[in-house]
mmCIF file of C-alpha atoms and ligand atoms in Angstrom:
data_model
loop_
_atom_site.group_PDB
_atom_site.id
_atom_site.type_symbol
_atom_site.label_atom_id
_atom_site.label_comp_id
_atom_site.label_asym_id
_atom_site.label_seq_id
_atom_site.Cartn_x
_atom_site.Cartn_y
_atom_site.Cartn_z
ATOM 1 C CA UNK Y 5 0.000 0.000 0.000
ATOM 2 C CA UNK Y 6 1.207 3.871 -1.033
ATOM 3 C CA UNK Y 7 -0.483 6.884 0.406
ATOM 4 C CA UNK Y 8 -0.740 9.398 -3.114
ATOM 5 C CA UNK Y 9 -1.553 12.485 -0.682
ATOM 6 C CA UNK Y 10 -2.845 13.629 2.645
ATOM 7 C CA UNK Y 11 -6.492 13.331 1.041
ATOM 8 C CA UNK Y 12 -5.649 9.554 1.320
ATOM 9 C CA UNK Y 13 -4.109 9.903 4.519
ATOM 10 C CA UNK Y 14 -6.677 11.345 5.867
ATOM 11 C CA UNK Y 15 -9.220 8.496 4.505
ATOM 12 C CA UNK Y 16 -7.150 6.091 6.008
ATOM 13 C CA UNK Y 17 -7.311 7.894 9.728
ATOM 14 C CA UNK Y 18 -11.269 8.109 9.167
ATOM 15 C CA UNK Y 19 -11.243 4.654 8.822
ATOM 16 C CA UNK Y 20 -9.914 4.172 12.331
ATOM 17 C CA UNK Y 21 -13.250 5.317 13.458
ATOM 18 C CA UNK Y 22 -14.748 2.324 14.956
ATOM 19 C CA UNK Y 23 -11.936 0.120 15.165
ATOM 20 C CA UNK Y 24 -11.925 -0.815 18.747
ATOM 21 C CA UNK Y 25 -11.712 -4.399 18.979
ATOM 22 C CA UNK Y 26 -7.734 -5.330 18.087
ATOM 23 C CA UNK Y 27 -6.180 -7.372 20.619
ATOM 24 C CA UNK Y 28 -3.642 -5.212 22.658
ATOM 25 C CA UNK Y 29 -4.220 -2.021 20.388
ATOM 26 C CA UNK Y 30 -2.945 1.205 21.027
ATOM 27 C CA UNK Y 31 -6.153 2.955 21.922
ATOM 28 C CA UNK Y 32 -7.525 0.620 24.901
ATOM 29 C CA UNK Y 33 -11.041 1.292 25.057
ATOM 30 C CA UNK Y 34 -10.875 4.194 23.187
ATOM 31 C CA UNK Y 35 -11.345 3.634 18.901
ATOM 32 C CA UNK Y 36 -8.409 4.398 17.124
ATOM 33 C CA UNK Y 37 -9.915 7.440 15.339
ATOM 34 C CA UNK Y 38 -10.249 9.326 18.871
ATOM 35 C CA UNK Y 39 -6.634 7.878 20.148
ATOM 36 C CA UNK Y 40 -5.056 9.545 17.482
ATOM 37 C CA UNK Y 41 -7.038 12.571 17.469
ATOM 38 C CA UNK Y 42 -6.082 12.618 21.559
ATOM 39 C CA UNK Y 43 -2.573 11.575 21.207
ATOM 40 C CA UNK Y 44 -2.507 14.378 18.802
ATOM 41 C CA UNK Y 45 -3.859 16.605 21.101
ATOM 42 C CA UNK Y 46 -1.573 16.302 23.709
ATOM 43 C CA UNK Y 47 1.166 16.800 21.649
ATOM 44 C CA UNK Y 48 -0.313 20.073 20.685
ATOM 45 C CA UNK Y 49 -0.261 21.384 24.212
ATOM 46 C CA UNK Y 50 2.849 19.930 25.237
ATOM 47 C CA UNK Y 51 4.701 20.403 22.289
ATOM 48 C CA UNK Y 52 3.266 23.357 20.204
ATOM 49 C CA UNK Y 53 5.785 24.242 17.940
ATOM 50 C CA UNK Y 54 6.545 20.499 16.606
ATOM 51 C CA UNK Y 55 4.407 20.315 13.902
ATOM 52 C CA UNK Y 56 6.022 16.893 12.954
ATOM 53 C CA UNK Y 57 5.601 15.255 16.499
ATOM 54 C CA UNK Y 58 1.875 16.139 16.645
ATOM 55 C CA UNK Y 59 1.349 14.668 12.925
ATOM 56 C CA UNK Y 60 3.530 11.165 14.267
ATOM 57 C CA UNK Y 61 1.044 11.336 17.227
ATOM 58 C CA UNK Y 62 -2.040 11.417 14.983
ATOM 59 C CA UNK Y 63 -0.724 8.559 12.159
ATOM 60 C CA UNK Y 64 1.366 6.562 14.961
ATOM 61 C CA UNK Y 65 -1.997 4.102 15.459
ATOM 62 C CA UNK Y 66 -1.885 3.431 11.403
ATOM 63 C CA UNK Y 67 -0.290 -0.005 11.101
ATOM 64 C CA UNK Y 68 -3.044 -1.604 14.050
ATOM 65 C CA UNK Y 69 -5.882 -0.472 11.278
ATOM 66 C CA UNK Y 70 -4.309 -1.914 8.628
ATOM 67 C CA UNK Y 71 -2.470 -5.401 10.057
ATOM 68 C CA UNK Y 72 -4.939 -5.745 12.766
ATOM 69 C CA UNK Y 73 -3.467 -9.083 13.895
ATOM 70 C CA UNK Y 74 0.155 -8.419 13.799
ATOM 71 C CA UNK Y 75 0.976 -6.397 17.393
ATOM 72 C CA UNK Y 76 4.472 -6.687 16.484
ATOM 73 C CA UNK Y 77 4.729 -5.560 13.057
ATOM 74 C CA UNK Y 78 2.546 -3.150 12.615
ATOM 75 C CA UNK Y 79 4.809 0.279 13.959
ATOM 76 C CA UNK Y 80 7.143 -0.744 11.014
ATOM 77 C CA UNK Y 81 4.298 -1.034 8.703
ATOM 78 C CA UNK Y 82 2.819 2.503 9.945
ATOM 79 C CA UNK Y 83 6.784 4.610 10.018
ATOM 80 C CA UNK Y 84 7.271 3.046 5.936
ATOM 81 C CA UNK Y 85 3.662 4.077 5.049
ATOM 82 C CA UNK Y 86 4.297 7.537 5.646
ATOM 83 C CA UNK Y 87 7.679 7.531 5.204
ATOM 84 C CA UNK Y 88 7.021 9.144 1.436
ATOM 85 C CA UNK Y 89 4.901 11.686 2.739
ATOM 86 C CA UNK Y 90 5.492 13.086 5.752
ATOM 87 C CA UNK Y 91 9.439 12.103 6.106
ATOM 88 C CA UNK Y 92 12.251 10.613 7.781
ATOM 89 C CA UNK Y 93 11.657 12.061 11.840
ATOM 90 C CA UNK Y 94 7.621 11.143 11.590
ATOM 91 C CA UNK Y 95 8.788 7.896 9.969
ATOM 92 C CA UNK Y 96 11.343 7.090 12.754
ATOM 93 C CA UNK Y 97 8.827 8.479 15.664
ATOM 94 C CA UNK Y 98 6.356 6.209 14.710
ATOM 95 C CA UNK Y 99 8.475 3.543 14.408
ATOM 96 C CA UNK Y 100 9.704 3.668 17.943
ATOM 97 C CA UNK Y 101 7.051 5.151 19.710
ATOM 98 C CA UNK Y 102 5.755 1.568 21.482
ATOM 99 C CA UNK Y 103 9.525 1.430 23.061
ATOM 100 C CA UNK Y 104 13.134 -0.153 21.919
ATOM 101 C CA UNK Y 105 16.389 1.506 20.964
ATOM 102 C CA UNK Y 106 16.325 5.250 20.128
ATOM 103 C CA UNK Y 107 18.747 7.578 19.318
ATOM 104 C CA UNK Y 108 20.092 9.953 21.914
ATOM 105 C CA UNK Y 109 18.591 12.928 19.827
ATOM 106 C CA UNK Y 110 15.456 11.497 19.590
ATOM 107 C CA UNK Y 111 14.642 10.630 23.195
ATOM 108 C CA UNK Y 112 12.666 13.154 24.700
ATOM 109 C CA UNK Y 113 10.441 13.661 21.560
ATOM 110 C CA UNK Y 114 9.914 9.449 21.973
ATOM 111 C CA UNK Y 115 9.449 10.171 25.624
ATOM 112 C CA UNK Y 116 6.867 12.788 24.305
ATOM 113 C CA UNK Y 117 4.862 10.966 22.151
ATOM 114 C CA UNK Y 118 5.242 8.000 24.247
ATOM 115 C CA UNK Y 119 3.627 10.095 27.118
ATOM 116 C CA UNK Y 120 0.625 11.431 24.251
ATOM 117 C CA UNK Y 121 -0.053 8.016 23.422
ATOM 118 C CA UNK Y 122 -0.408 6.030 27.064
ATOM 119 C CA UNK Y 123 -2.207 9.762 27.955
ATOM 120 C CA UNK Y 124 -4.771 9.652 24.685
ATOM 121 C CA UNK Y 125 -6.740 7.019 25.905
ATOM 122 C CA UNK Y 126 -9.710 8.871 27.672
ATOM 123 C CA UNK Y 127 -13.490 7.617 26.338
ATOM 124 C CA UNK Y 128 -15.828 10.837 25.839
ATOM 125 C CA UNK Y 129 -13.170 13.466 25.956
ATOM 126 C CA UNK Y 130 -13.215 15.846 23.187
ATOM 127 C CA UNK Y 131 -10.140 16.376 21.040
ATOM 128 C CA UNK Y 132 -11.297 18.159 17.957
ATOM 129 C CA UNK Y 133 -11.938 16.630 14.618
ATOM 130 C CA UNK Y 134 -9.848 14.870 11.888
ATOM 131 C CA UNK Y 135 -10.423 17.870 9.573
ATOM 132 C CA UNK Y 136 -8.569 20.634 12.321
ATOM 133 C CA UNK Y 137 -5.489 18.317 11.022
ATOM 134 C CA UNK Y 138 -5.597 18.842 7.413
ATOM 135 C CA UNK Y 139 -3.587 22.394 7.279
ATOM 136 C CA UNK Y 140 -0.743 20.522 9.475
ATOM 137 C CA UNK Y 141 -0.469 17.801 7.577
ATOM 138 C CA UNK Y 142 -0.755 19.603 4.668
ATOM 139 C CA UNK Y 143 2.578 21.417 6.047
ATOM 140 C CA UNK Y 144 4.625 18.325 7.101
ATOM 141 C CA UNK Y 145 3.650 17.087 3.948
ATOM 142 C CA UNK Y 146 4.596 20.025 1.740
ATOM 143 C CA UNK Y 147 8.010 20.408 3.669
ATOM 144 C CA UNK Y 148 8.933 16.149 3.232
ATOM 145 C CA UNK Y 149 7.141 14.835 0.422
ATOM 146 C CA UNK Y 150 8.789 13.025 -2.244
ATOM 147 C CA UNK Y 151 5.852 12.876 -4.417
ATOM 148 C CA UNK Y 152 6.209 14.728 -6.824
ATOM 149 C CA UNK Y 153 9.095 16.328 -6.160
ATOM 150 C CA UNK Y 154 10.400 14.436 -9.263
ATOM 151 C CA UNK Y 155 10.002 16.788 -12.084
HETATM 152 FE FE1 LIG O 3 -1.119 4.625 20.603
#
């Protein structure tokens, strides 16, 4: 699977709505669609000015959606799905944000979105909609893609 935009990207994250019933997923018993709208959130607050950790908080839940039954695989299917689009640091942040090795550099924004994601589990709370998302991604994508950037 390639994403061909953040139109499709965002398709994919409306498609977590509902999707509550993995074994061991990231969201507890919140749906995926709110967990990443939360863990988004949080980053927001915490981290204002990182555009690119807030966007690896909202697509870090990606791989669960899509390889439902594979808990171990799927944060390496998630970090090379929007690799293309979004870039290297979102890649490697999603990657590593369910624990493992990190870099030294890389530690407190892991410890950051680590924090966002055990946080953004809260059923009822309200943490915007998909849609307040586009302009960022929109950004992060404009800044890393390398679609199109063949000419
Ligand atoms: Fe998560």
């Amino acid at each position: 699977m390639e994403l061909r935009g953040v139109e499709e990207l965002m398709d994919l994250l409306h498609a977590c709505r509902g999707a509550r019933d993995t074994p061991g997923r990231c969201g507890g018993r919140v749906d995926l669609h709110d967990h990443a709208l939360q863990t988004a959130a949080l980053l927001r607050r915490s981290r204002p000015a990182d555009k690119e950790l807030q966007v690896a908080g909202l697509v870090h839940a990606l791989g669960q959606l899509l390889r439902p039954a594979d808990p171990t695989g799927h944060t390496d299917l998630a970090a090379d799905l929007v690799r293309p689009l979004l870039g290297e640091r979102v890649s490697g942040l999603v990657r590593h944000h369910s624990g493992g090795y990190a870099h030294d550099a890389e530690t407190d924004d892991l410890l950051s979105l680590r924090h966002a994601h055990e946080a953004g589990r809260v059923v009822g709370i309200d943490a915007g909609v998909l849609e307040d998302w586009r302009t960022v991604l929109e950004l992060v994508a404009a800044q890393h893609s390398r679609l199109g950037a063949v000419d």
